[in-house]
Amino acid sequence: AQSVTQPDIHITVSEGASLELRCNYSYGATPYLFWYVQSPGQGLQLLLKYFSGDTLVQGIKGFEAEFKRSQSSFNLRKPSVHWSDAAEYFCAVGAPDEGTDKLIFGTGTRLQVFP
Amino acid sequence: GAVVSQHPSWVICKSGTSVKIECRSLDFQATTMFWYRQFPKQSLMLMATSNEGSKATYEQGVEKDKFLINHASLTLSTLTVTSAHPEDSSFYICSARPDLYEQYFGPGTRLTVT
C-alpha cells in the first residue's frame, strides 16, 4: 500500500522568503501526487497535482512542485511567501494501479509566516 | 465551479443521540464521495467511500454500524453518527469526485459530543 511522509511538522518563514515543504512517498509504481492547503476550520483546497509528464508542476497561488522519482519526493515550493499563505499543507498520494482513487494523506506541515 | 457544501458546519449533541451530516456537490454530479475524519492538528483519515446507489466501502477499523453512510443521489451523501459519544467528537470532511482523482472538499463539520 502507498504511504506518504511529511517530515516537517511546523515551518516558520518570513514574508517574502522562499519556501520548500517536503513530501516523500512510498509506492511501487508511479503514484499520483497532490498538494492541498487547509486554512483553520476549513476544508481542503487543491494546489496542484502530478499524474504524469513534466515533473515540474505549476499550481495556483504561485506554488510549484517537482516530482523526483529517484528520491521518491514531491516537494512544494514558492519563491516568495505571502502572509496569507499561513495554513496547513497536506501532501497526498494516490495509487492508480490499485483500482481505487482514494487518497492517503500525510500528517501535514503547518506554515507560519512572520511579517 | 466544483463546489461542495456540508451541513451543518458545527453541531453539538448529547451523548447517546444521533447526528446526520450532509455533503452536497452543488454544481456537478458525483457518483463517488469520500468521508474523512480529522482530529485536531492531525491529518485526514479516510473513513469510507460512498457510491451512489450502492453500499459504502468502509476503511479498516471504521464501524459501519456506527457511521452510517447513504449516497441517495448524485449530489448528496449523508453521514450519520449513531449513538454518539465524546470520543466521536472530531472534524468530519467530505469530498466529491466528478472524475477520477478529482476530489473537491467540503468545508467540514465540527462535531462536539457532550
Short mmCIF file of C-alpha atoms in Angstrom, two decimals:
data_model
loop_
_atom_site.label_atom_id
_atom_site.label_comp_id
_atom_site.label_asym_id
_atom_site.label_seq_id
_atom_site.Cartn_x
_atom_site.Cartn_y
_atom_site.Cartn_z
CA ALA A 1 0.00 0.00 0.00
CA GLN A 2 1.06 3.54 -0.60
CA SER A 3 2.14 5.91 2.13
CA VAL A 4 3.32 9.49 2.38
CA THR A 5 5.58 11.27 4.84
CA GLN A 6 5.87 14.96 5.55
CA PRO A 7 8.98 15.27 7.73
CA ASP A 8 8.37 18.84 8.85
CA ILE A 9 5.53 19.33 11.31
CA HIS A 10 5.95 23.08 11.58
CA ILE A 11 7.82 25.61 9.48
CA THR A 12 8.21 29.31 10.08
CA VAL A 13 9.35 31.72 7.40
CA SER A 14 9.46 35.46 6.97
CA GLU A 15 7.18 37.11 4.46
CA GLY A 16 8.96 37.38 1.14
CA ALA A 17 11.25 34.45 1.82
CA SER A 18 11.28 31.32 -0.27
CA LEU A 19 9.56 28.16 0.89
CA GLU A 20 10.03 24.46 0.39
CA LEU A 21 7.78 21.87 2.03
CA ARG A 22 8.97 18.30 1.86
CA CYS A 23 6.95 15.25 0.89
CA ASN A 24 8.19 11.71 0.44
CA TYR A 25 6.07 8.84 -0.74
CA SER A 26 6.22 5.09 -0.82
CA TYR A 27 4.67 3.27 -3.76
CA GLY A 28 5.89 0.60 -6.12
CA ALA A 29 4.92 2.36 -9.32
CA THR A 30 4.45 5.97 -10.31
CA PRO A 31 1.89 7.41 -7.96
CA TYR A 32 -0.50 10.25 -8.40
CA LEU A 33 0.63 13.09 -6.15
CA PHE A 34 -1.22 16.06 -4.75
CA TRP A 35 -0.69 19.08 -2.54
CA TYR A 36 -3.61 20.56 -0.65
CA VAL A 37 -3.86 23.59 1.62
CA GLN A 38 -6.19 23.90 4.59
CA SER A 39 -6.96 27.12 6.43
CA PRO A 40 -8.10 26.79 10.06
CA GLY A 41 -11.53 25.24 10.36
CA GLN A 42 -11.86 24.87 6.62
CA GLY A 43 -11.85 22.13 4.06
CA LEU A 44 -9.00 21.43 1.67
CA GLN A 45 -8.13 23.27 -1.49
CA LEU A 46 -6.11 21.63 -4.22
CA LEU A 47 -2.89 23.49 -5.00
CA LEU A 48 -1.52 21.20 -7.67
CA LYS A 49 -1.28 17.61 -8.80
CA TYR A 50 1.02 15.32 -10.71
CA PHE A 51 -0.17 12.39 -12.79
CA SER A 52 2.50 12.03 -15.47
CA GLY A 53 4.62 14.01 -17.91
CA ASP A 54 6.59 17.10 -16.97
CA THR A 55 7.96 16.57 -13.48
CA LEU A 56 7.73 20.26 -12.58
CA VAL A 57 4.12 21.11 -11.90
CA GLN A 58 2.70 24.59 -11.60
CA GLY A 59 -0.21 25.23 -9.30
CA ILE A 60 -2.37 28.00 -8.01
CA LYS A 61 -1.24 30.87 -5.78
CA GLY A 62 2.29 30.78 -7.20
CA PHE A 63 3.13 27.30 -5.92
CA GLU A 64 5.03 24.65 -7.81
CA ALA A 65 6.17 21.13 -7.02
CA GLU A 66 8.73 18.83 -8.53
CA PHE A 67 8.37 15.07 -8.80
CA LYS A 68 11.69 13.31 -8.30
CA ARG A 69 11.36 9.60 -8.83
CA SER A 70 14.90 8.84 -7.68
CA GLN A 71 14.20 10.47 -4.32
CA SER A 72 10.53 9.43 -4.05
CA SER A 73 9.77 13.06 -3.37
CA PHE A 74 7.27 15.69 -4.38
CA ASN A 75 8.36 18.87 -2.63
CA LEU A 76 6.27 22.01 -2.75
CA ARG A 77 7.96 25.34 -3.41
CA LYS A 78 7.13 29.00 -3.57
CA PRO A 79 9.72 31.69 -4.37
CA SER A 80 8.20 34.41 -2.19
CA VAL A 81 5.78 33.69 0.63
CA HIS A 82 2.89 35.98 1.49
CA TRP A 83 1.33 36.30 4.93
CA SER A 84 -1.87 34.79 3.52
CA ASP A 85 -0.01 31.55 2.81
CA ALA A 86 -0.04 30.71 6.52
CA ALA A 87 -2.02 27.47 6.71
CA GLU A 88 -1.70 23.69 6.96
CA TYR A 89 -0.33 21.93 3.90
CA PHE A 90 -1.01 18.31 3.10
CA CYS A 91 0.68 16.07 0.59
CA ALA A 92 -1.41 13.16 -0.65
CA VAL A 93 -0.72 10.12 -2.77
CA GLY A 94 -2.99 8.01 -4.90
CA ALA A 95 -2.31 4.55 -6.24
CA PRO A 96 -3.58 4.31 -9.81
CA ASP A 97 -2.62 0.66 -10.14
CA GLU A 98 -4.82 -0.48 -7.28
CA GLY A 99 -8.18 0.14 -8.89
CA THR A 100 -9.22 2.84 -6.48
CA ASP A 101 -8.79 6.59 -6.47
CA LYS A 102 -8.78 7.06 -2.74
CA LEU A 103 -6.04 9.26 -1.38
CA ILE A 104 -3.66 8.78 1.51
CA PHE A 105 -2.68 11.98 3.23
CA GLY A 106 0.50 12.92 5.00
CA THR A 107 0.44 14.30 8.51
CA GLY A 108 0.65 17.86 7.29
CA THR A 109 3.04 20.78 7.68
CA ARG A 110 1.90 23.88 9.45
CA LEU A 111 3.30 27.04 7.89
CA GLN A 112 3.67 30.23 9.90
CA VAL A 113 4.61 33.45 8.18
CA PHE A 114 6.14 36.36 10.06
CA PRO A 115 5.95 39.91 8.72
CA GLY B 1 -17.27 25.53 -10.32
CA ALA B 2 -16.79 22.29 -8.35
CA VAL B 3 -18.26 23.47 -5.08
CA VAL B 4 -19.01 21.07 -2.26
CA SER B 5 -21.07 22.08 0.74
CA GLN B 6 -21.55 20.48 4.12
CA HIS B 7 -24.32 20.97 6.61
CA PRO B 8 -24.20 21.70 9.43
CA SER B 9 -20.83 23.40 9.82
CA TRP B 10 -20.89 22.89 13.58
CA VAL B 11 -23.06 20.68 15.74
CA ILE B 12 -23.18 19.95 19.43
CA CYS B 13 -25.12 16.93 20.62
CA LYS B 14 -25.59 14.95 23.77
CA SER B 15 -24.04 11.57 24.28
CA GLY B 16 -26.28 8.79 23.02
CA THR B 17 -28.00 10.79 20.32
CA SER B 18 -27.50 10.54 16.56
CA VAL B 19 -26.28 13.25 14.25
CA LYS B 20 -26.63 13.49 10.48
CA ILE B 21 -24.14 15.39 8.34
CA GLU B 22 -24.93 16.23 4.73
CA CYS B 23 -22.48 16.57 1.89
CA ARG B 24 -23.66 18.11 -1.36
CA SER B 25 -21.99 18.72 -4.69
CA LEU B 26 -23.57 21.97 -5.82
CA ASP B 27 -22.59 22.26 -9.47
CA PHE B 28 -21.61 18.79 -10.56
CA GLN B 29 -22.68 15.20 -10.19
CA ALA B 30 -20.61 12.85 -8.12
CA THR B 31 -21.04 9.11 -8.28
CA THR B 32 -18.43 8.85 -5.56
CA MET B 33 -17.96 10.82 -2.39
CA PHE B 34 -15.46 10.27 0.38
CA TRP B 35 -15.80 10.83 4.12
CA TYR B 36 -12.79 11.76 6.22
CA ARG B 37 -12.22 12.36 9.88
CA GLN B 38 -9.64 14.80 11.17
CA PHE B 39 -8.50 15.12 14.76
CA PRO B 40 -7.06 18.43 15.95
CA LYS B 41 -3.77 19.22 14.30
CA GLN B 42 -3.69 15.84 12.61
CA SER B 43 -4.11 14.54 9.11
CA LEU B 44 -7.23 13.36 7.34
CA MET B 45 -8.15 9.75 7.82
CA LEU B 46 -10.35 8.21 5.17
CA MET B 47 -13.39 6.63 6.79
CA ALA B 48 -15.34 5.38 3.82
CA THR B 49 -16.03 5.67 0.13
CA SER B 50 -19.64 6.43 -0.69
CA ASN B 51 -21.01 5.28 -4.02
CA GLU B 52 -24.34 6.44 -5.37
CA GLY B 53 -26.89 3.66 -5.34
CA SER B 54 -24.76 1.13 -3.55
CA LYS B 55 -23.33 0.39 -0.13
CA ALA B 56 -20.42 2.39 1.14
CA THR B 57 -16.97 0.86 1.40
CA TYR B 58 -15.52 1.35 4.86
CA GLU B 59 -11.85 1.52 5.74
CA GLN B 60 -10.43 -0.98 8.15
CA GLY B 61 -11.25 -0.13 11.73
CA VAL B 62 -14.26 2.07 10.95
CA GLU B 63 -17.50 0.79 12.48
CA LYS B 64 -20.06 0.75 9.71
CA ASP B 65 -22.94 0.37 12.14
CA LYS B 66 -21.85 3.49 13.95
CA PHE B 67 -21.08 5.64 10.94
CA LEU B 68 -23.98 5.14 8.56
CA ILE B 69 -23.42 6.45 5.06
CA ASN B 70 -26.16 6.94 2.50
CA HIS B 71 -25.49 8.19 -1.02
CA ALA B 72 -29.04 8.62 -2.22
CA SER B 73 -28.43 10.81 -5.24
CA LEU B 74 -25.65 12.03 -7.48
CA THR B 75 -25.36 15.22 -5.45
CA LEU B 76 -25.96 14.14 -1.88
CA SER B 77 -24.27 11.85 0.59
CA THR B 78 -25.05 11.73 4.30
CA LEU B 79 -23.04 10.52 7.27
CA THR B 80 -24.99 9.64 10.39
CA VAL B 81 -23.09 9.19 13.60
CA THR B 82 -25.28 6.90 15.67
CA SER B 83 -25.31 6.82 19.45
CA ALA B 84 -22.60 9.44 19.54
CA HIS B 85 -20.07 9.51 22.36
CA PRO B 86 -17.50 12.12 23.32
CA GLU B 87 -14.76 10.16 21.54
CA ASP B 88 -16.67 10.72 18.28
CA SER B 89 -16.04 14.44 18.61
CA SER B 90 -14.00 15.41 15.60
CA PHE B 91 -13.88 17.38 12.36
CA TYR B 92 -15.62 15.48 9.57
CA ILE B 93 -14.82 16.39 5.98
CA CYS B 94 -16.38 15.07 2.81
CA SER B 95 -15.15 15.23 -0.74
CA ALA B 96 -16.95 14.67 -4.00
CA ARG B 97 -15.46 13.31 -7.18
CA PRO B 98 -16.69 14.46 -10.58
CA ASP B 99 -13.97 12.44 -12.23
CA LEU B 100 -11.20 10.07 -11.30
CA TYR B 101 -8.70 11.68 -8.93
CA GLU B 102 -10.56 14.96 -8.96
CA GLN B 103 -11.66 15.33 -5.35
CA TYR B 104 -13.25 18.56 -4.22
CA PHE B 105 -13.58 19.02 -0.49
CA GLY B 106 -16.35 20.44 1.60
CA PRO B 107 -15.66 22.97 4.37
CA GLY B 108 -16.04 20.36 7.09
CA THR B 109 -18.37 19.77 10.03
CA ARG B 110 -17.19 20.08 13.58
CA LEU B 111 -18.98 17.62 15.85
CA THR B 112 -18.85 18.03 19.61
CA VAL B 113 -20.48 15.37 21.75
CA THR B 114 -21.12 16.33 25.36
#
